[in-house]
Amino acid sequence: MQSLSNRSKQVSQKEMTFMESIYLPAIIGGLMITIRHFFAKKITIRYPEIKKLFSKNWRGVHVLKKDEQGRERCTACGLCALSCPAEAITMEAAERKKGEENLYREEKYAARYEINMLRCIFCGLCEEACPKEAIFLTNEELAPSRMDRGELIFGKDKLVEKQHDPDNKKRGGGPLEERLFHSKENSSYKSTFEGISNS
Amino acid sequence: MDIYFILGKLILIVIIFAISLLTAMYSTYGERKIAGFFQDRLGPDRAGPWGILQPLADGGKLFFKEEILPVNANMALFIAGPSLSMLTACMSTAIIPWGTYLDIFGTKFVLQVADVNIGLLYIFGVVSLGVYGVMIGGWASNNKYSLLGAVRAASQNISYELAMGLSVIALIMLNGSLSLAEISRNQGESLFGLSGLNWNIFYQPLGFLIFIVCAFAECNRTPFDLPECETELVGGYHTEYSSMKLGFYLFAEYINMFVSSAFMAVLYFGGYNYPGINFVEANLGHNAAVIIGLAALFAKILFFIFFFMWVRWTVPRFRYDQLMKLGWQILIPLAIFNILLTGVGIMLFDN
Ligand code: SF4
Ligand code: SF4
């Protein structure tokens, strides 16, 4: 059979020569290989201080977007909840009152909007279903881990985008690079990362 | 025997005891850190700066673990096992010469707990006691895996002790003494015009090779860690042990590693001698020379501990029949041949 990796070797059952059977040259050779690794660059990413750069279309924690004037885009149509295969989304609709035009873009809005992070499978179907471009999955935060189930039901307080930034579709603001490498040890990691992505 | 003599010895014993425990403790940290580095990782680095508090965390964890005593185990022996392991591991440091003597206000302070004139025999006596700890622990657990591990450990230790003893005989022939202080002193003479470089390794390379292979086997370190081979024996002789009793077994292993590194340094690598010892003694005084010698001895010991770990992450484990074949059919004949060679050498060059 043809080898796929071009690295296959024929097994040979030859008697070992004298030099081979005293093992020492092989052991010394092995020691040289391992000591090279001892001094080699470490690929460990020291996690909480340095976060790994996610790919552009990574599906992380959700965000509810606001529009250019800082108004919530969601109109509580329920399409995201309908499309969600894990049934993780629940919401309660409410009518926009007079004087709330600067808060909500549509006449109907979500008074309560909850995503159960324990149910969510981060498939991104809610993002695709939304007709108002209101919900997105960010590529910055992983689904968090908590000690309490209740804390993992994310309400509007956690989901709605904090600052308003018309250029940036994702949560937060500022160029992505800056937000990812906020540790003082970032430079070494950065080059490691570039090394990986180049190879 | 005056009171100062006893007091001095007591202080020395406490210091050496503390140092060997500390070294063993930090060997566990070193093992994990070095393992990490060999695998392109960083190793533990969360407990304290660079993870240097890791041994405390590990030790604390072991203390607070539940102590499980198997119902059908033989209680007295079950407890005696790890205690014996620990005891014998600590005993052998007593005869290591850490230096000649320190001159403190005119009083000679010898840096060796006991200069026994049969030092080498003492080591072999104590080291072979160590196997009882493993054997008793394995047998008392009343578990077939423990028993198999213990039997393996016992037969392995006995097999390799022979070759080790034979390799050391050539060394004794060369030095004409069993005392470690004497052997260290002999290595302080000059070679190639450098004082303190008359190391036995230059006369006994083959003997050293046999000795180091046997030391690996005696310490149950990879590639000879068959007594605790996980793939075949669960955990080997300490399968049933938990909490600090397990800790004692593991700790004894690290102390053994420290002790055998120390003996390799003392027997073959000049002990406390270092090149240019006479020059330092003449220029900086006796005490400075001794203290630098102590540092040199420690550097050698640490290097050998590192070497133990280095080999661990390089050479895979032997099969049991290969282990026995290596011990009985290769190392023992080789050691006897080495004795012969040394005898011929002494005949030719000493006349
Ligand atoms: S990502 Fe998928 S599972 Fe999670 S809320 Fe959206 S649709 Fe539901
Ligand atoms: S997030 Fe989008 S799909 Fe979901 S209710 Fe709001 S507008 Fe509708």
XYZ file of N, CA, C and O and ligand atoms in Angstrom, chain A residues 64 73-81 83 89 91 110 113 126 129-135, ligand 2:
100
model
N -25.660 41.057 22.519
C -26.809 41.694 21.875
C -26.370 43.087 21.453
O -25.983 43.922 22.276
N -31.052 46.633 19.086
C -31.592 46.261 17.774
C -32.682 45.199 17.895
O -33.549 45.096 17.033
N -32.633 44.390 18.945
C -33.524 43.237 19.048
C -34.986 43.672 19.123
O -35.332 44.585 19.874
N -35.820 42.983 18.350
C -37.237 43.327 18.361
C -38.105 42.223 18.963
O -39.320 42.214 18.830
N -37.433 41.280 19.594
C -38.136 40.195 20.284
C -39.061 39.433 19.363
O -40.171 39.083 19.728
N -38.578 39.161 18.152
C -39.391 38.399 17.215
C -39.394 36.918 17.559
O -40.276 36.178 17.145
N -38.388 36.470 18.289
C -38.367 35.084 18.733
C -37.793 34.116 17.728
O -37.801 32.907 17.947
N -37.261 34.630 16.601
C -36.724 33.724 15.594
C -35.486 32.991 16.095
O -35.250 31.828 15.761
N -34.697 33.686 16.913
C -33.494 33.037 17.430
C -33.884 31.884 18.344
O -33.343 30.788 18.239
N -34.879 32.122 19.193
C -35.312 31.066 20.106
C -35.884 29.897 19.327
O -35.655 28.733 19.660
N -35.058 28.999 16.286
C -34.041 28.273 15.532
C -33.060 27.546 16.435
O -32.305 26.711 15.971
N -32.717 29.762 24.473
C -33.094 31.183 24.529
C -34.550 31.328 24.970
O -35.423 30.616 24.481
N -37.381 34.674 26.009
C -37.481 36.137 26.050
C -38.911 36.547 26.363
O -39.832 35.746 26.256
N -37.243 43.397 23.562
C -37.163 42.298 24.529
C -36.956 42.877 25.915
O -35.928 43.462 26.208
N -34.419 38.913 28.183
C -33.807 38.073 27.158
C -32.758 37.229 27.854
O -31.829 37.748 28.447
N -28.622 31.069 16.080
C -29.362 32.265 16.486
C -28.847 33.474 15.721
O -29.625 34.306 15.242
N -30.211 33.325 12.278
C -31.656 33.491 12.150
C -32.087 34.936 12.317
O -33.117 35.350 11.783
N -31.349 35.723 13.030
C -31.798 37.053 13.433
C -31.974 37.980 12.230
O -31.042 38.243 11.489
N -33.175 38.494 12.022
C -33.416 39.396 10.885
C -32.931 40.811 11.163
O -32.823 41.620 10.251
N -32.636 41.125 12.417
C -32.268 42.492 12.783
C -30.775 42.660 13.062
O -30.361 43.702 13.560
N -30.001 41.621 12.785
C -28.566 41.631 13.101
C -28.330 42.057 14.539
O -27.500 42.918 14.826
N -29.125 41.473 15.430
C -29.044 41.897 16.826
C -28.156 40.981 17.648
O -27.506 41.428 18.591
N -28.136 39.697 17.322
C -27.362 38.797 18.181
C -26.158 38.253 17.431
O -26.242 37.907 16.250
S -32.172 38.577 18.724
Fe -32.853 38.783 16.631
S -33.946 36.906 16.217
Fe -33.755 37.030 18.420
S -35.595 38.017 19.084
Fe -34.129 39.617 18.831
S -34.418 40.298 16.776
Fe -35.462 38.353 16.905
